[in-house]
Amino acid sequence: MAFPATRLRRLRASRSLRNLVKETVLSVDDLIYPLFVIHGKGKKIPVESMPGVFQFSVDMLKEEIKQIHSLGIPGVLLFGIPEIKDSMASSAHDKNGVIQQAVKKIKEFCPELTVITDVCLCEYTDHGHCGIVDPDKTINNDLSLELLARQAVTHAMAGSDMIAPSDMMDGRVGNIRRALDLEGFAGIPIMSYSAKYCSGFYAPFRDAADSAPAFGSRKTYQMDPANVSEAIRAVRLDIEEGADIVMVKPALAYLDVIKTVKETFGHPTAAFNVSGEYSLIKAAAAMGWIDEKALQAEVLLSIKRAGADIIISYAAKDAAQMLNR
Ligand code: PBG
Ligand code: ZN
């Protein structure tokens, strides 16, 4: 029925009417907050390109975790910056490494919080690549798989509630699944960065994690932003290999991918609202050009509307504050 019988504005007339017909609701329960953990004592170092984000030494996590938990945020995603980086990423599977220590600590004082650990080699390699580099400077997929599985097992041993491989090597989900099962961690879920694009939006993260590749790019393992059919294949393979949750990353420039993945598989789907997406809003807000809170809320809502069940975001704490009000 056309105008004048139909007038869409009738249901926009008041706040309560608008709420009644609201189609998408963002909830604190959907959010995961990323955290950077470093070695040392008493450290809380601001990440310059990400205002409001800090690197924490393990002993400084308690207060931050308490705040996250009291806001009702269900989980954190941990990234570690080790003391020593080498070509074989040895610190990544050190039983007493920075992440392993952090997980133990957090589970001690806040057992209810879901602790998810990022599994990748780039924070631990001196060359900054996500896999082991051969003498001819190519990435050795299958050798990297072994190290990633070892890293995942040490995370689980420390008490990690969920393993999140972000390396983009072929076969890593199945390999990590087998290793976890063998070591008695059949109950620990895997959230795979299944469709992870080679994106300029990661630049501030590489600042925060000190993980920019020393040579070349990540194009031989991360996905071409031009591709969506490939994302479907990547997600399908990860599900076949045992991924409990699949992820699309970044989020904002890839809303179509989130939607397609959710509609195709109906699998629990996460989206990573990455560092650059956060920093763009922060920078524009600092210039006084936009309303930060309104934009942040709109962005997170759009990711949910596209089909994400879970949103990993540096804005999670701010969003939780808004949502709890
Ligand atoms: C490491 C990793 C990256 C991010 C998450 N895990 C960086 C990269 O691949 O370069 C990006 C997160 C962000 O930008 O917020 N593999
Ligand atoms: Zn990596």
GROMACS .gro file of C-alpha atoms and ligand atoms in nm:
model
  342
    1MET     CA    1   0.000   0.000   0.000
    2ALA     CA    2   0.140   0.331  -0.101
    3PHE     CA    3   0.123   0.680   0.039
    4PRO     CA    4  -0.096   0.824   0.186
    5ALA     CA    5  -0.227   0.495   0.336
    6THR     CA    6   0.127   0.407   0.431
    7ARG     CA    7   0.325   0.657   0.630
    8LEU     CA    8   0.650   0.514   0.772
    9ARG     CA    9   0.688   0.818   0.997
   10ARG     CA   10   0.392   0.704   1.215
   11LEU     CA   11   0.615   0.451   1.391
   12ARG     CA   12   0.901   0.696   1.427
   13ALA     CA   13   0.701   0.948   1.625
   14SER     CA   14   0.813   0.866   1.980
   15ARG     CA   15   1.099   0.696   2.157
   16SER     CA   16   0.876   0.417   2.286
   17LEU     CA   17   0.731   0.349   1.941
   18ARG     CA   18   1.078   0.345   1.792
   19ASN     CA   19   1.189   0.100   2.059
   20LEU     CA   20   0.891  -0.127   1.988
   21VAL     CA   21   0.988  -0.166   1.624
   22LYS     CA   22   1.363  -0.175   1.680
   23GLU     CA   23   1.511  -0.466   1.482
   24THR     CA   24   1.864  -0.487   1.621
   25VAL     CA   25   1.970  -0.457   1.982
   26LEU     CA   26   2.332  -0.441   2.086
   27SER     CA   27   2.400  -0.601   2.422
   28VAL     CA   28   2.699  -0.597   2.657
   29ASP     CA   29   2.680  -0.977   2.630
   30ASP     CA   30   2.798  -0.951   2.268
   31LEU     CA   31   3.125  -0.777   2.348
   32ILE     CA   32   3.485  -0.888   2.392
   33TYR     CA   33   3.757  -0.647   2.500
   34PRO     CA   34   4.114  -0.692   2.365
   35LEU     CA   35   4.409  -0.648   2.602
   36PHE     CA   36   4.784  -0.613   2.543
   37VAL     CA   37   5.009  -0.773   2.802
   38ILE     CA   38   5.379  -0.698   2.849
   39HIS     CA   39   5.665  -0.807   3.074
   40GLY     CA   40   5.787  -0.605   3.369
   41LYS     CA   41   5.634  -0.458   3.682
   42GLY     CA   42   5.402  -0.167   3.747
   43LYS     CA   43   5.364  -0.088   3.378
   44LYS     CA   44   5.062   0.070   3.212
   45ILE     CA   45   5.190   0.219   2.889
   46PRO     CA   46   4.956   0.415   2.660
   47VAL     CA   47   4.944   0.307   2.295
   48GLU     CA   48   4.996   0.633   2.114
   49SER     CA   49   4.791   0.554   1.806
   50MET     CA   50   4.504   0.414   2.013
   51PRO     CA   51   4.392   0.670   2.274
   52GLY     CA   52   4.246   0.494   2.579
   53VAL     CA   53   4.430   0.166   2.509
   54PHE     CA   54   4.728   0.054   2.718
   55GLN     CA   55   4.985  -0.221   2.743
   56PHE     CA   56   4.968  -0.376   3.090
   57SER     CA   57   5.230  -0.569   3.279
   58VAL     CA   58   5.083  -0.882   3.436
   59ASP     CA   59   5.077  -0.733   3.789
   60MET     CA   60   4.876  -0.434   3.661
   61LEU     CA   61   4.595  -0.639   3.508
   62LYS     CA   62   4.387  -0.684   3.822
   63GLU     CA   63   4.228  -0.341   3.834
   64GLU     CA   64   4.159  -0.339   3.460
   65ILE     CA   65   4.004  -0.686   3.470
   66LYS     CA   66   3.788  -0.590   3.768
   67GLN     CA   67   3.656  -0.292   3.575
   68ILE     CA   68   3.587  -0.498   3.261
   69HIS     CA   69   3.408  -0.762   3.464
   70SER     CA   70   3.201  -0.512   3.663
   71LEU     CA   71   3.085  -0.355   3.336
   72GLY     CA   72   2.938  -0.694   3.247
   73ILE     CA   73   3.169  -0.762   2.953
   74PRO     CA   74   3.179  -1.143   2.923
   75GLY     CA   75   3.529  -1.188   2.785
   76VAL     CA   76   3.873  -1.055   2.703
   77LEU     CA   77   4.106  -1.140   2.415
   78LEU     CA   78   4.472  -1.139   2.516
   79PHE     CA   79   4.771  -1.038   2.302
   80GLY     CA   80   5.121  -1.081   2.441
   81ILE     CA   81   5.436  -0.885   2.377
   82PRO     CA   82   5.731  -1.101   2.486
   83GLU     CA   83   6.064  -0.988   2.622
   84ILE     CA   84   6.260  -1.182   2.363
   85LYS     CA   85   6.171  -1.220   1.997
   86ASP     CA   86   6.356  -1.467   1.776
   87SER     CA   87   6.323  -1.635   1.438
   88MET     CA   88   6.144  -1.939   1.587
   89ALA     CA   89   5.903  -1.750   1.815
   90SER     CA   90   6.032  -1.950   2.114
   91SER     CA   91   5.860  -1.729   2.373
   92ALA     CA   92   5.523  -1.809   2.217
   93HIS     CA   93   5.511  -2.157   2.371
   94ASP     CA   94   5.708  -2.077   2.686
   95LYS     CA   95   5.508  -2.223   2.977
   96ASN     CA   96   5.606  -1.917   3.176
   97GLY     CA   97   5.559  -1.671   2.890
   98VAL     CA   98   5.379  -1.342   2.922
   99ILE     CA   99   5.039  -1.471   2.808
  100GLN     CA  100   5.065  -1.792   3.007
  101GLN     CA  101   5.137  -1.585   3.322
  102ALA     CA  102   4.860  -1.338   3.245
  103VAL     CA  103   4.599  -1.610   3.194
  104LYS     CA  104   4.691  -1.778   3.523
  105LYS     CA  105   4.663  -1.446   3.708
  106ILE     CA  106   4.332  -1.344   3.555
  107LYS     CA  107   4.172  -1.683   3.617
  108GLU     CA  108   4.288  -1.658   3.978
  109PHE     CA  109   4.115  -1.334   4.062
  110CYS     CA  110   3.828  -1.343   3.812
  111PRO     CA  111   3.739  -1.702   3.721
  112GLU     CA  112   3.398  -1.605   3.574
  113LEU     CA  113   3.550  -1.391   3.299
  114THR     CA  114   3.606  -1.578   2.971
  115VAL     CA  115   3.972  -1.549   2.881
  116ILE     CA  116   4.044  -1.593   2.511
  117THR     CA  117   4.403  -1.609   2.391
  118ASP     CA  118   4.522  -1.503   2.047
  119VAL     CA  119   4.746  -1.765   1.892
  120CYS     CA  120   4.993  -1.634   1.635
  121LEU     CA  121   5.367  -1.606   1.595
  122CYS     CA  122   5.399  -1.244   1.476
  123GLU     CA  123   5.429  -1.093   1.823
  124TYR     CA  124   5.705  -1.344   1.902
  125THR     CA  125   5.914  -1.352   1.585
  126ASP     CA  126   6.198  -1.106   1.529
  127HIS     CA  127   6.084  -1.064   1.166
  128GLY     CA  128   5.721  -0.997   1.263
  129HIS     CA  129   5.563  -1.255   1.033
  130CYS     CA  130   5.282  -1.481   1.152
  131GLY     CA  131   5.471  -1.797   1.055
  132ILE     CA  132   5.824  -1.931   1.041
  133VAL     CA  133   6.032  -1.784   0.757
  134ASP     CA  134   6.245  -2.011   0.537
  135PRO     CA  135   6.590  -1.902   0.409
  136ASP     CA  136   6.428  -1.806   0.078
  137LYS     CA  137   6.204  -1.563   0.277
  138THR     CA  138   5.883  -1.756   0.216
  139ILE     CA  139   5.657  -1.858   0.504
  140ASN     CA  140   5.680  -2.228   0.597
  141ASN     CA  141   5.317  -2.327   0.652
  142ASP     CA  142   5.358  -2.676   0.795
  143LEU     CA  143   5.646  -2.597   1.028
  144SER     CA  144   5.444  -2.304   1.163
  145LEU     CA  145   5.152  -2.539   1.234
  146GLU     CA  146   5.356  -2.733   1.488
  147LEU     CA  147   5.457  -2.420   1.677
  148LEU     CA  148   5.104  -2.279   1.675
  149ALA     CA  149   4.969  -2.603   1.820
  150ARG     CA  150   5.232  -2.597   2.094
  151GLN     CA  151   5.148  -2.236   2.171
  152ALA     CA  152   4.778  -2.320   2.193
  153VAL     CA  153   4.843  -2.611   2.429
  154THR     CA  154   5.048  -2.394   2.668
  155HIS     CA  155   4.765  -2.140   2.670
  156ALA     CA  156   4.516  -2.412   2.761
  157MET     CA  157   4.751  -2.544   3.030
  158ALA     CA  158   4.766  -2.195   3.181
  159GLY     CA  159   4.385  -2.188   3.195
  160SER     CA  160   4.276  -2.018   2.873
  161ASP     CA  161   3.903  -2.065   2.810
  162MET     CA  162   3.923  -2.031   2.431
  163ILE     CA  163   4.192  -2.042   2.166
  164ALA     CA  164   4.184  -1.785   1.885
  165PRO     CA  165   4.431  -1.858   1.601
  166SER     CA  166   4.495  -1.546   1.390
  167ASP     CA  167   4.792  -1.663   1.184
  168MET     CA  168   4.608  -1.766   0.863
  169MET     CA  169   4.823  -2.074   0.797
  170ASP     CA  170   4.637  -2.352   0.614
  171GLY     CA  171   4.525  -2.637   0.838
  172ARG     CA  172   4.590  -2.468   1.171
  173VAL     CA  173   4.244  -2.516   1.315
  174GLY     CA  174   4.249  -2.894   1.267
  175ASN     CA  175   4.605  -2.914   1.391
  176ILE     CA  176   4.531  -2.712   1.705
  177ARG     CA  177   4.212  -2.913   1.765
  178ARG     CA  178   4.405  -3.244   1.753
  179ALA     CA  179   4.679  -3.112   1.981
  180LEU     CA  180   4.429  -2.979   2.237
  181ASP     CA  181   4.232  -3.306   2.236
  182LEU     CA  182   4.547  -3.511   2.279
  183GLU     CA  183   4.653  -3.307   2.581
  184GLY     CA  184   4.315  -3.339   2.750
  185PHE     CA  185   4.160  -3.010   2.640
  186ALA     CA  186   3.876  -3.144   2.427
  187GLY     CA  187   3.641  -2.900   2.601
  188ILE     CA  188   3.831  -2.585   2.504
  189PRO     CA  189   3.665  -2.413   2.206
  190ILE     CA  190   3.844  -2.259   1.908
  191MET     CA  191   3.745  -1.919   1.773
  192SER     CA  192   3.919  -1.902   1.437
  193TYR     CA  193   4.011  -1.585   1.252
  194SER     CA  194   3.869  -1.758   0.944
  195ALA     CA  195   3.830  -1.469   0.702
  196LYS     CA  196   4.114  -1.241   0.797
  197TYR     CA  197   4.192  -0.984   0.531
  198CYS     CA  198   4.525  -0.822   0.453
  199SER     CA  199   4.418  -0.482   0.577
  200GLY     CA  200   4.559  -0.137   0.635
  201PHE     CA  201   4.325  -0.114   0.933
  202TYR     CA  202   4.572  -0.314   1.148
  203ALA     CA  203   4.840  -0.042   1.157
  204PRO     CA  204   4.773   0.085   1.512
  205PHE     CA  205   4.769  -0.275   1.643
  206ARG     CA  206   5.115  -0.337   1.502
  207ASP     CA  207   5.222  -0.033   1.703
  208ALA     CA  208   5.063  -0.175   2.015
  209ALA     CA  209   5.201  -0.526   1.965
  210ASP     CA  210   5.529  -0.422   1.805
  211SER     CA  211   5.460  -0.674   1.530
  212ALA     CA  212   5.496  -0.499   1.194
  213PRO     CA  213   5.665  -0.735   0.945
  214ALA     CA  214   6.031  -0.642   0.895
  215PHE     CA  215   6.017  -0.727   0.523
  216GLY     CA  216   5.754  -0.806   0.264
  217SER     CA  217   5.385  -0.810   0.352
  218ARG     CA  218   5.125  -1.052   0.485
  219LYS     CA  219   4.969  -1.095   0.139
  220THR     CA  220   5.081  -1.458   0.103
  221TYR     CA  221   4.867  -1.565   0.398
  222GLN     CA  222   4.606  -1.299   0.472
  223MET     CA  223   4.313  -1.257   0.232
  224ASP     CA  224   4.276  -1.020  -0.061
  225PRO     CA  225   4.013  -0.752   0.026
  226ALA     CA  226   3.865  -0.812  -0.319
  227ASN     CA  227   3.745  -1.163  -0.234
  228VAL     CA  228   3.427  -1.292  -0.077
  229SER     CA  229   3.387  -1.640  -0.231
  230GLU     CA  230   3.726  -1.719  -0.085
  231ALA     CA  231   3.599  -1.613   0.257
  232ILE     CA  232   3.320  -1.868   0.224
  233ARG     CA  233   3.571  -2.140   0.140
  234ALA     CA  234   3.796  -2.036   0.428
  235VAL     CA  235   3.507  -2.044   0.675
  236ARG     CA  236   3.385  -2.379   0.543
  237LEU     CA  237   3.730  -2.535   0.586
  238ASP     CA  238   3.763  -2.398   0.939
  239ILE     CA  239   3.423  -2.538   1.037
  240GLU     CA  240   3.521  -2.876   0.889
  241GLU     CA  241   3.842  -2.863   1.091
  242GLY     CA  242   3.647  -2.797   1.411
  243ALA     CA  243   3.617  -2.421   1.458
  244ASP     CA  244   3.348  -2.352   1.719
  245ILE     CA  245   3.328  -1.984   1.631
  246VAL     CA  246   3.434  -1.828   1.301
  247MET     CA  247   3.551  -1.472   1.266
  248VAL     CA  248   3.556  -1.203   1.001
  249LYS     CA  249   3.821  -0.934   1.037
  250PRO     CA  250   3.821  -0.634   1.000
  251ALA     CA  251   3.453  -0.560   1.053
  252LEU     CA  252   3.348  -0.225   0.915
  253ALA     CA  253   3.479  -0.248   0.559
  254TYR     CA  254   3.367  -0.616   0.549
  255LEU     CA  255   3.004  -0.603   0.666
  256ASP     CA  256   2.901  -0.782   0.348
  257VAL     CA  257   3.136  -1.068   0.437
  258ILE     CA  258   2.992  -1.093   0.790
  259LYS     CA  259   2.642  -1.108   0.646
  260THR     CA  260   2.729  -1.369   0.385
  261VAL     CA  261   2.915  -1.587   0.635
  262LYS     CA  262   2.631  -1.577   0.888
  263GLU     CA  263   2.366  -1.646   0.625
  264THR     CA  264   2.562  -1.926   0.460
  265PHE     CA  265   2.663  -2.125   0.767
  266GLY     CA  266   2.449  -2.008   1.061
  267HIS     CA  267   2.759  -2.078   1.269
  268PRO     CA  268   2.846  -1.866   1.574
  269THR     CA  269   3.012  -1.567   1.409
  270ALA     CA  270   3.246  -1.308   1.553
  271ALA     CA  271   3.365  -0.984   1.397
  272PHE     CA  272   3.680  -0.795   1.495
  273ASN     CA  273   3.627  -0.420   1.505
  274VAL     CA  274   4.000  -0.365   1.460
  275SER     CA  275   4.249  -0.108   1.579
  276GLY     CA  276   4.230   0.122   1.276
  277GLU     CA  277   3.852   0.137   1.296
  278TYR     CA  278   3.887   0.252   1.656
  279SER     CA  279   4.166   0.500   1.590
  280LEU     CA  280   3.985   0.669   1.301
  281ILE     CA  281   3.695   0.756   1.529
  282LYS     CA  282   3.928   0.864   1.811
  283ALA     CA  283   4.126   1.089   1.579
  284ALA     CA  284   3.820   1.253   1.427
  285ALA     CA  285   3.674   1.300   1.776
  286ALA     CA  286   3.997   1.464   1.895
  287MET     CA  287   3.960   1.711   1.609
  288GLY     CA  288   3.604   1.782   1.722
  289TRP     CA  289   3.466   1.666   1.387
  290ILE     CA  290   3.230   1.391   1.504
  291ASP     CA  291   3.038   1.276   1.812
  292GLU     CA  292   3.255   0.988   1.934
  293LYS     CA  293   2.994   0.808   2.144
  294ALA     CA  294   2.726   0.828   1.877
  295LEU     CA  295   2.961   0.702   1.609
  296GLN     CA  296   3.096   0.419   1.820
  297ALA     CA  297   2.741   0.304   1.901
  298GLU     CA  298   2.641   0.325   1.535
  299VAL     CA  299   2.943   0.124   1.422
  300LEU     CA  300   2.890  -0.154   1.677
  301LEU     CA  301   2.520  -0.171   1.593
  302SER     CA  302   2.599  -0.201   1.222
  303ILE     CA  303   2.829  -0.496   1.290
  304LYS     CA  304   2.557  -0.667   1.491
  305ARG     CA  305   2.298  -0.589   1.222
  306ALA     CA  306   2.522  -0.746   0.959
  307GLY     CA  307   2.502  -1.073   1.152
  308ALA     CA  308   2.783  -1.084   1.408
  309ASP     CA  309   2.696  -1.266   1.731
  310ILE     CA  310   3.017  -1.153   1.896
  311ILE     CA  311   3.199  -0.822   1.853
  312ILE     CA  312   3.561  -0.782   1.956
  313SER     CA  313   3.622  -0.413   2.006
  314TYR     CA  314   3.856  -0.165   2.174
  315ALA     CA  315   3.541   0.040   2.230
  316ALA     CA  316   3.380  -0.240   2.434
  317LYS     CA  317   3.428  -0.066   2.769
  318ASP     CA  318   3.286   0.266   2.644
  319ALA     CA  319   2.997   0.082   2.479
  320ALA     CA  320   2.925  -0.116   2.796
  321GLN     CA  321   2.914   0.206   2.993
  322MET     CA  322   2.661   0.349   2.748
  323LEU     CA  323   2.453   0.031   2.738
  324ASN     CA  324   2.443  -0.002   3.118
  325ARG     CA  325   2.310   0.349   3.160
  326PBG     C1  326   4.816  -1.097   1.472
  326PBG     C2  327   4.696  -1.011   1.482
  326PBG     C3  328   4.674  -0.887   1.422
  326PBG     C4  329   4.552  -0.843   1.467
  326PBG     C5  330   4.500  -0.941   1.550
  326PBG     N1  331   4.589  -1.046   1.557
  326PBG     C6  332   4.761  -0.804   1.337
  326PBG     C7  333   4.800  -0.846   1.203
  326PBG     O1  334   4.759  -0.947   1.150
  326PBG     O2  335   4.881  -0.771   1.150
  326PBG     C8  336   4.489  -0.712   1.432
  326PBG     C9  337   4.403  -0.654   1.536
  326PBG    C10  338   4.375  -0.510   1.522
  326PBG     O3  339   4.416  -0.441   1.427
  326PBG     O4  340   4.306  -0.460   1.611
  326PBG     N2  341   4.809  -1.195   1.376
  327ZN      ZN  342   5.012  -1.274   1.334
   0.00000   0.00000   0.00000
